[in-house]
């Protein structure tokens, strides 16, 4: 049986959350003299604490009820909130599979929580044997699964993720920042089957709104309520919520841009395959490619000199650089720069 209360920090379970003026009066009609706002101006009113309009729009698109959504100031806020809700500082632990997204570690460090890092296998997949001993540890509260994984680019096997969801009694977070670029099925509705699952998505990648800082968590209502209780009352600005709503209204633009990126990715792969500086291109379900070169530090520096900025991932995967798929002309510039390195 999944026991959410056992997992939550006692101070969070006992928390009396802040009650804003808008929590206490929810109507939209009237003269509003309750929140000490300035009566003049365009942006004079506090934003909706619960982003009702954005969630309604998203609900239509995702087929998930609004009450199963939490909007964070980027996925980064969601990751931090989960440590704060579940991990008693200095006592509890989290676990992830490396190499992976660096924020799981930074948020763990900020919250004084040990993050256990289990290496992925040669093909960058989850190794169940090394995971097994941890599954019954009562101080292990969170498992972060980044799929498609950053920086490796691949999705993890459905069977491995299901194994974790079924055998771990703590919280499992599947970070789907890149899921829109993948053909694999999203886990976004799977909290209905697995009450310990939280899926995180973001507007920062496929939706093209990294500047607006909008991340979404999909989970059972009890978990969503914990997130609502712990977040800052007005964590999403009205401007940013509106930007996300506008993006959702223009799904055609979203699909078109995604198609271009995926087409460019295919093209980039076939061009990179021709270059002798590129030793290996790892399989990718995302909008980036992890490639192996002879000397990543050297290649990275050389590309920077030619004003092409990639991400040197040498410290995570030996001699690798991560290349984001750009606009057609940007990708051409990358290929030209790599060609000049190949010749020299
Ligand atoms: C880019 C990225 C995010 C997005 O974070 P935001 O705070 O929503 O911008 C989340 N997870 C991973 C793995 C990423 O690579």
GROMACS .gro file of C-alpha atoms and ligand atoms in nm:
model
  359
    1UNK     CA    1   0.000   0.000   0.000
    2UNK     CA    2   0.117   0.351  -0.082
    3UNK     CA    3   0.130   0.560   0.235
    4UNK     CA    4   0.186   0.924   0.139
    5UNK     CA    5   0.171   1.053   0.498
    6UNK     CA    6   0.464   0.833   0.602
    7UNK     CA    7   0.677   0.997   0.334
    8UNK     CA    8   0.604   1.363   0.410
    9UNK     CA    9   0.818   1.561   0.658
   10UNK     CA   10   0.622   1.609   0.984
   11UNK     CA   11   0.655   1.991   0.970
   12UNK     CA   12   0.506   1.991   0.620
   13UNK     CA   13   0.218   1.764   0.722
   14UNK     CA   14   0.146   2.003   1.011
   15UNK     CA   15   0.188   2.319   0.799
   16UNK     CA   16  -0.086   2.579   0.802
   17UNK     CA   17  -0.035   2.730   0.455
   18UNK     CA   18  -0.052   3.104   0.386
   19UNK     CA   19  -0.404   3.215   0.302
   20UNK     CA   20  -0.402   3.499   0.051
   21UNK     CA   21  -0.675   3.757  -0.004
   22UNK     CA   22  -0.768   3.565  -0.318
   23UNK     CA   23  -0.793   3.239  -0.123
   24UNK     CA   24  -1.040   3.401   0.112
   25UNK     CA   25  -1.259   3.566  -0.151
   26UNK     CA   26  -1.271   3.381  -0.483
   27UNK     CA   27  -1.532   3.582  -0.676
   28UNK     CA   28  -1.441   3.807  -0.969
   29UNK     CA   29  -1.717   4.067  -0.924
   30UNK     CA   30  -1.684   4.359  -0.688
   31UNK     CA   31  -1.466   4.639  -0.565
   32UNK     CA   32  -1.142   4.481  -0.453
   33UNK     CA   33  -1.009   4.651  -0.144
   34UNK     CA   34  -0.869   4.337   0.018
   35UNK     CA   35  -0.511   4.286  -0.101
   36UNK     CA   36  -0.348   4.629  -0.056
   37UNK     CA   37  -0.300   4.652  -0.430
   38UNK     CA   38  -0.268   4.981  -0.616
   39UNK     CA   39  -0.600   5.058  -0.791
   40UNK     CA   40  -0.416   5.208  -1.095
   41UNK     CA   41  -0.223   5.039  -1.372
   42UNK     CA   42  -0.214   4.730  -1.594
   43UNK     CA   43  -0.027   4.484  -1.376
   44UNK     CA   44  -0.161   4.614  -1.046
   45UNK     CA   45  -0.340   4.297  -0.934
   46UNK     CA   46  -0.180   3.986  -0.787
   47UNK     CA   47  -0.182   3.690  -1.025
   48UNK     CA   48  -0.394   3.377  -0.982
   49UNK     CA   49  -0.213   3.160  -0.724
   50UNK     CA   50  -0.343   2.845  -0.890
   51UNK     CA   51  -0.313   2.940  -1.261
   52UNK     CA   52  -0.670   2.825  -1.326
   53UNK     CA   53  -0.684   2.945  -1.689
   54UNK     CA   54  -0.355   2.785  -1.785
   55UNK     CA   55  -0.453   2.457  -1.623
   56UNK     CA   56  -0.790   2.453  -1.800
   57UNK     CA   57  -0.623   2.497  -2.139
   58UNK     CA   58  -0.360   2.237  -2.057
   59UNK     CA   59  -0.629   1.999  -1.936
   60UNK     CA   60  -0.789   2.001  -2.283
   61UNK     CA   61  -0.459   1.922  -2.449
   62UNK     CA   62  -0.321   1.663  -2.205
   63UNK     CA   63  -0.645   1.492  -2.107
   64UNK     CA   64  -0.556   1.534  -1.739
   65UNK     CA   65  -0.786   1.702  -1.487
   66UNK     CA   66  -0.677   2.049  -1.363
   67UNK     CA   67  -0.677   1.924  -1.005
   68UNK     CA   68  -0.395   1.686  -1.095
   69UNK     CA   69  -0.167   1.968  -1.211
   70UNK     CA   70   0.077   2.194  -1.033
   71UNK     CA   71   0.246   2.486  -1.208
   72UNK     CA   72   0.598   2.568  -1.095
   73UNK     CA   73   0.839   2.850  -1.169
   74UNK     CA   74   1.013   2.616  -1.411
   75UNK     CA   75   1.062   2.245  -1.336
   76UNK     CA   76   1.345   2.366  -1.116
   77UNK     CA   77   1.095   2.491  -0.859
   78UNK     CA   78   0.915   2.156  -0.865
   79UNK     CA   79   1.239   1.965  -0.804
   80UNK     CA   80   1.326   2.190  -0.509
   81UNK     CA   81   0.976   2.168  -0.361
   82UNK     CA   82   0.986   1.789  -0.369
   83UNK     CA   83   1.303   1.782  -0.160
   84UNK     CA   84   1.148   2.032   0.080
   85UNK     CA   85   0.826   1.829   0.116
   86UNK     CA   86   0.972   1.481   0.148
   87UNK     CA   87   1.334   1.493   0.264
   88UNK     CA   88   1.418   1.566   0.627
   89UNK     CA   89   1.751   1.753   0.596
   90UNK     CA   90   2.048   1.549   0.706
   91UNK     CA   91   1.840   1.231   0.734
   92UNK     CA   92   1.657   1.135   0.418
   93UNK     CA   93   1.797   1.047   0.076
   94UNK     CA   94   1.714   1.068  -0.291
   95UNK     CA   95   1.843   0.860  -0.581
   96UNK     CA   96   1.904   0.911  -0.951
   97UNK     CA   97   2.080   0.748  -1.245
   98UNK     CA   98   2.389   0.918  -1.383
   99UNK     CA   99   2.496   1.089  -1.598
  100UNK     CA  100   2.184   1.302  -1.573
  101UNK     CA  101   2.042   1.652  -1.521
  102UNK     CA  102   2.249   1.850  -1.270
  103UNK     CA  103   1.961   2.017  -1.082
  104UNK     CA  104   1.875   1.699  -0.890
  105UNK     CA  105   2.217   1.727  -0.723
  106UNK     CA  106   2.209   2.105  -0.667
  107UNK     CA  107   1.860   2.091  -0.513
  108UNK     CA  108   1.972   1.796  -0.296
  109UNK     CA  109   2.273   1.993  -0.172
  110UNK     CA  110   2.062   2.301  -0.096
  111UNK     CA  111   1.822   2.085   0.103
  112UNK     CA  112   2.101   1.898   0.284
  113UNK     CA  113   1.991   1.567   0.135
  114UNK     CA  114   2.219   1.291   0.013
  115UNK     CA  115   2.167   1.203  -0.354
  116UNK     CA  116   2.264   0.845  -0.438
  117UNK     CA  117   2.392   0.828  -0.794
  118UNK     CA  118   2.372   0.492  -0.969
  119UNK     CA  119   2.564   0.476  -1.297
  120UNK     CA  120   2.363   0.388  -1.607
  121UNK     CA  121   2.492   0.087  -1.798
  122UNK     CA  122   2.696   0.098  -2.121
  123UNK     CA  123   2.387   0.170  -2.328
  124UNK     CA  124   2.277   0.439  -2.080
  125UNK     CA  125   1.996   0.226  -1.938
  126UNK     CA  126   1.893   0.159  -1.577
  127UNK     CA  127   2.074  -0.127  -1.405
  128UNK     CA  128   1.811  -0.297  -1.186
  129UNK     CA  129   2.068  -0.509  -1.002
  130UNK     CA  130   2.248  -0.209  -0.855
  131UNK     CA  131   1.915  -0.043  -0.769
  132UNK     CA  132   1.754  -0.337  -0.590
  133UNK     CA  133   1.928  -0.303  -0.250
  134UNK     CA  134   1.803   0.056  -0.214
  135UNK     CA  135   1.434  -0.005  -0.281
  136UNK     CA  136   1.345  -0.101   0.077
  137UNK     CA  137   1.543   0.177   0.247
  138UNK     CA  138   1.283   0.376   0.443
  139UNK     CA  139   1.498   0.691   0.439
  140UNK     CA  140   1.507   0.686   0.058
  141UNK     CA  141   1.220   0.920  -0.033
  142UNK     CA  142   1.267   1.024  -0.395
  143UNK     CA  143   1.386   0.859  -0.717
  144UNK     CA  144   1.447   1.097  -1.009
  145UNK     CA  145   1.420   0.941  -1.355
  146UNK     CA  146   1.500   1.175  -1.642
  147UNK     CA  147   1.348   1.027  -1.959
  148UNK     CA  148   1.445   1.126  -2.227
  149UNK     CA  149   1.764   1.167  -2.027
  150UNK     CA  150   1.978   1.478  -2.033
  151UNK     CA  151   2.263   1.463  -2.145
  152UNK     CA  152   2.252   1.114  -2.298
  153UNK     CA  153   1.934   1.176  -2.502
  154UNK     CA  154   1.771   0.833  -2.470
  155UNK     CA  155   1.444   0.726  -2.309
  156UNK     CA  156   1.466   0.453  -2.047
  157UNK     CA  157   1.286   0.121  -2.094
  158UNK     CA  158   0.921   0.115  -1.996
  159UNK     CA  159   0.975  -0.215  -1.811
  160UNK     CA  160   1.254  -0.067  -1.597
  161UNK     CA  161   1.044   0.235  -1.502
  162UNK     CA  162   0.745   0.014  -1.422
  163UNK     CA  163   0.967  -0.206  -1.207
  164UNK     CA  164   1.064   0.100  -1.000
  165UNK     CA  165   0.707   0.229  -0.976
  166UNK     CA  166   0.590  -0.111  -0.852
  167UNK     CA  167   0.872  -0.193  -0.614
  168UNK     CA  168   0.961   0.143  -0.458
  169UNK     CA  169   0.730   0.274  -0.185
  170UNK     CA  170   0.861   0.630  -0.206
  171UNK     CA  171   0.802   0.900  -0.467
  172UNK     CA  172   0.912   0.848  -0.828
  173UNK     CA  173   0.963   1.158  -1.042
  174UNK     CA  174   0.980   1.112  -1.417
  175UNK     CA  175   1.126   1.428  -1.567
  176UNK     CA  176   0.982   1.453  -1.918
  177UNK     CA  177   1.136   1.786  -2.020
  178UNK     CA  178   1.203   1.641  -2.368
  179UNK     CA  179   0.905   1.406  -2.404
  180UNK     CA  180   0.746   1.613  -2.683
  181UNK     CA  181   1.040   1.528  -2.909
  182UNK     CA  182   1.008   1.154  -2.848
  183UNK     CA  183   0.787   0.892  -3.008
  184UNK     CA  184   0.764   0.702  -2.681
  185UNK     CA  185   0.444   0.728  -2.482
  186UNK     CA  186   0.439   0.991  -2.209
  187UNK     CA  187   0.381   0.889  -1.845
  188UNK     CA  188   0.172   1.200  -1.790
  189UNK     CA  189  -0.151   1.012  -1.709
  190UNK     CA  190   0.010   0.720  -1.527
  191UNK     CA  191  -0.040   0.866  -1.177
  192UNK     CA  192  -0.389   0.716  -1.209
  193UNK     CA  193  -0.226   0.373  -1.198
  194UNK     CA  194   0.076   0.458  -0.979
  195UNK     CA  195  -0.010   0.686  -0.685
  196UNK     CA  196   0.361   0.739  -0.609
  197UNK     CA  197   0.433   0.889  -0.953
  198UNK     CA  198   0.494   1.256  -1.034
  199UNK     CA  199   0.561   1.352  -1.396
  200UNK     CA  200   0.737   1.683  -1.458
  201UNK     CA  201   0.709   1.861  -1.791
  202UNK     CA  202   0.813   2.209  -1.895
  203UNK     CA  203   0.738   2.491  -2.137
  204UNK     CA  204   1.113   2.555  -2.168
  205UNK     CA  205   1.194   2.316  -2.453
  206UNK     CA  206   0.937   2.205  -2.714
  207UNK     CA  207   0.702   2.494  -2.626
  208UNK     CA  208   0.984   2.746  -2.673
  209UNK     CA  209   0.919   2.942  -2.352
  210UNK     CA  210   1.238   2.900  -2.148
  211UNK     CA  211   1.222   3.270  -2.056
  212UNK     CA  212   0.873   3.237  -1.908
  213UNK     CA  213   0.974   2.978  -1.644
  214UNK     CA  214   0.674   2.744  -1.651
  215UNK     CA  215   0.706   2.383  -1.534
  216UNK     CA  216   0.417   2.145  -1.472
  217UNK     CA  217   0.384   1.853  -1.232
  218UNK     CA  218   0.116   1.589  -1.294
  219UNK     CA  219   0.025   1.373  -0.995
  220UNK     CA  220  -0.248   1.251  -0.762
  221UNK     CA  221  -0.447   1.524  -0.586
  222UNK     CA  222  -0.287   1.467  -0.244
  223UNK     CA  223   0.060   1.527  -0.383
  224UNK     CA  224  -0.059   1.834  -0.577
  225UNK     CA  225  -0.203   1.977  -0.254
  226UNK     CA  226   0.131   1.935  -0.076
  227UNK     CA  227   0.301   2.127  -0.359
  228UNK     CA  228   0.036   2.402  -0.336
  229UNK     CA  229   0.084   2.430   0.041
  230UNK     CA  230   0.461   2.469   0.024
  231UNK     CA  231   0.508   2.693  -0.282
  232UNK     CA  232   0.528   3.073  -0.259
  233UNK     CA  233   0.172   3.210  -0.284
  234UNK     CA  234   0.222   3.389  -0.620
  235UNK     CA  235   0.491   3.173  -0.778
  236UNK     CA  236   0.387   3.234  -1.140
  237UNK     CA  237   0.365   3.590  -1.272
  238UNK     CA  238   0.054   3.691  -1.467
  239UNK     CA  239   0.277   3.774  -1.768
  240UNK     CA  240   0.429   3.428  -1.769
  241UNK     CA  241   0.098   3.251  -1.726
  242UNK     CA  242  -0.039   3.451  -2.018
  243UNK     CA  243   0.264   3.364  -2.234
  244UNK     CA  244   0.200   2.995  -2.171
  245UNK     CA  245  -0.172   3.029  -2.250
  246UNK     CA  246  -0.089   3.206  -2.578
  247UNK     CA  247   0.153   2.928  -2.672
  248UNK     CA  248  -0.115   2.667  -2.603
  249UNK     CA  249  -0.362   2.859  -2.822
  250UNK     CA  250  -0.121   2.831  -3.113
  251UNK     CA  251  -0.066   2.457  -3.125
  252UNK     CA  252  -0.001   2.471  -3.497
  253UNK     CA  253   0.307   2.685  -3.436
  254UNK     CA  254   0.420   2.435  -3.171
  255UNK     CA  255   0.377   2.140  -3.410
  256UNK     CA  256   0.546   2.322  -3.700
  257UNK     CA  257   0.850   2.423  -3.499
  258UNK     CA  258   0.879   2.076  -3.349
  259UNK     CA  259   0.862   1.920  -3.697
  260UNK     CA  260   1.138   2.153  -3.819
  261UNK     CA  261   1.357   2.068  -3.519
  262UNK     CA  262   1.306   1.693  -3.570
  263UNK     CA  263   1.373   1.723  -3.945
  264UNK     CA  264   1.688   1.925  -3.873
  265UNK     CA  265   1.794   1.665  -3.617
  266UNK     CA  266   1.772   1.391  -3.881
  267UNK     CA  267   1.973   1.602  -4.124
  268UNK     CA  268   2.230   1.686  -3.859
  269UNK     CA  269   2.280   1.316  -3.777
  270UNK     CA  270   2.345   1.226  -4.140
  271UNK     CA  271   2.588   1.516  -4.177
  272UNK     CA  272   2.772   1.445  -3.852
  273UNK     CA  273   2.812   1.083  -3.962
  274UNK     CA  274   3.026   1.206  -4.252
  275UNK     CA  275   3.272   1.393  -4.031
  276UNK     CA  276   3.585   1.223  -3.902
  277UNK     CA  277   3.597   1.440  -3.585
  278UNK     CA  278   3.274   1.271  -3.476
  279UNK     CA  279   3.351   0.926  -3.335
  280UNK     CA  280   3.002   0.838  -3.224
  281UNK     CA  281   2.650   0.980  -3.218
  282UNK     CA  282   2.443   0.850  -2.929
  283UNK     CA  283   2.074   0.763  -2.997
  284UNK     CA  284   1.850   1.059  -2.908
  285UNK     CA  285   1.480   1.099  -2.827
  286UNK     CA  286   1.532   1.469  -2.758
  287UNK     CA  287   1.617   1.798  -2.936
  288UNK     CA  288   1.990   1.748  -2.882
  289UNK     CA  289   2.262   1.503  -2.975
  290UNK     CA  290   2.537   1.373  -2.751
  291UNK     CA  291   2.840   1.301  -2.967
  292UNK     CA  292   3.179   1.152  -2.890
  293UNK     CA  293   3.490   1.318  -3.028
  294UNK     CA  294   3.863   1.250  -2.996
  295UNK     CA  295   3.921   1.533  -2.747
  296UNK     CA  296   3.608   1.709  -2.619
  297UNK     CA  297   3.794   1.996  -2.450
  298UNK     CA  298   3.981   2.070  -2.771
  299UNK     CA  299   3.676   2.041  -2.997
  300UNK     CA  300   3.466   2.254  -2.763
  301UNK     CA  301   3.733   2.529  -2.754
  302UNK     CA  302   3.777   2.518  -3.128
  303UNK     CA  303   3.402   2.555  -3.184
  304UNK     CA  304   3.385   2.848  -2.941
  305UNK     CA  305   3.663   3.020  -3.140
  306UNK     CA  306   3.440   2.988  -3.443
  307UNK     CA  307   3.151   3.131  -3.238
  308UNK     CA  308   2.958   2.804  -3.224
  309UNK     CA  309   2.866   2.727  -2.864
  310UNK     CA  310   2.798   2.366  -2.766
  311UNK     CA  311   2.801   2.206  -2.421
  312UNK     CA  312   3.117   2.028  -2.320
  313UNK     CA  313   2.996   1.717  -2.133
  314UNK     CA  314   3.341   1.564  -2.095
  315UNK     CA  315   3.303   1.552  -1.717
  316UNK     CA  316   2.987   1.339  -1.747
  317UNK     CA  317   3.059   1.120  -2.051
  318UNK     CA  318   3.422   1.103  -2.154
  319UNK     CA  319   3.503   1.313  -2.461
  320UNK     CA  320   3.144   1.401  -2.532
  321UNK     CA  321   2.981   1.725  -2.634
  322UNK     CA  322   2.611   1.795  -2.637
  323UNK     CA  323   2.472   1.975  -2.938
  324UNK     CA  324   2.128   2.136  -2.931
  325UNK     CA  325   1.944   2.123  -3.265
  326UNK     CA  326   1.912   2.483  -3.383
  327UNK     CA  327   1.763   2.663  -3.682
  328UNK     CA  328   1.872   2.537  -4.027
  329UNK     CA  329   2.128   2.817  -4.068
  330UNK     CA  330   2.266   2.761  -3.718
  331UNK     CA  331   2.312   2.390  -3.779
  332UNK     CA  332   2.488   2.467  -4.107
  333UNK     CA  333   2.727   2.691  -3.919
  334UNK     CA  334   2.800   2.407  -3.678
  335UNK     CA  335   2.870   2.163  -3.961
  336UNK     CA  336   3.099   2.414  -4.137
  337UNK     CA  337   3.289   2.473  -3.815
  338UNK     CA  338   3.328   2.099  -3.755
  339UNK     CA  339   3.438   2.052  -4.117
  340UNK     CA  340   3.716   2.305  -4.070
  341UNK     CA  341   3.832   2.114  -3.761
  342UNK     CA  342   3.819   1.784  -3.953
  343UNK     CA  343   4.048   1.923  -4.221
  344UNK     CA  344   4.307   2.078  -3.992
  345LIG     C1  345   1.583   2.183  -1.952
  345LIG     C2  346   1.542   2.083  -1.851
  345LIG     C3  347   1.439   2.110  -1.762
  345LIG     C4  348   1.365   2.240  -1.767
  345LIG     O1  349   1.375   2.309  -1.650
  345LIG     P1  350   1.287   2.443  -1.637
  345LIG     O2  351   1.319   2.484  -1.497
  345LIG     O3  352   1.145   2.403  -1.655
  345LIG     O4  353   1.334   2.538  -1.741
  345LIG     C5  354   1.400   2.013  -1.671
  345LIG     N1  355   1.461   1.893  -1.670
  345LIG     C6  356   1.559   1.863  -1.755
  345LIG     C7  357   1.618   1.728  -1.752
  345LIG     C8  358   1.604   1.957  -1.847
  345LIG     O5  359   1.704   1.926  -1.929
   0.00000   0.00000   0.00000
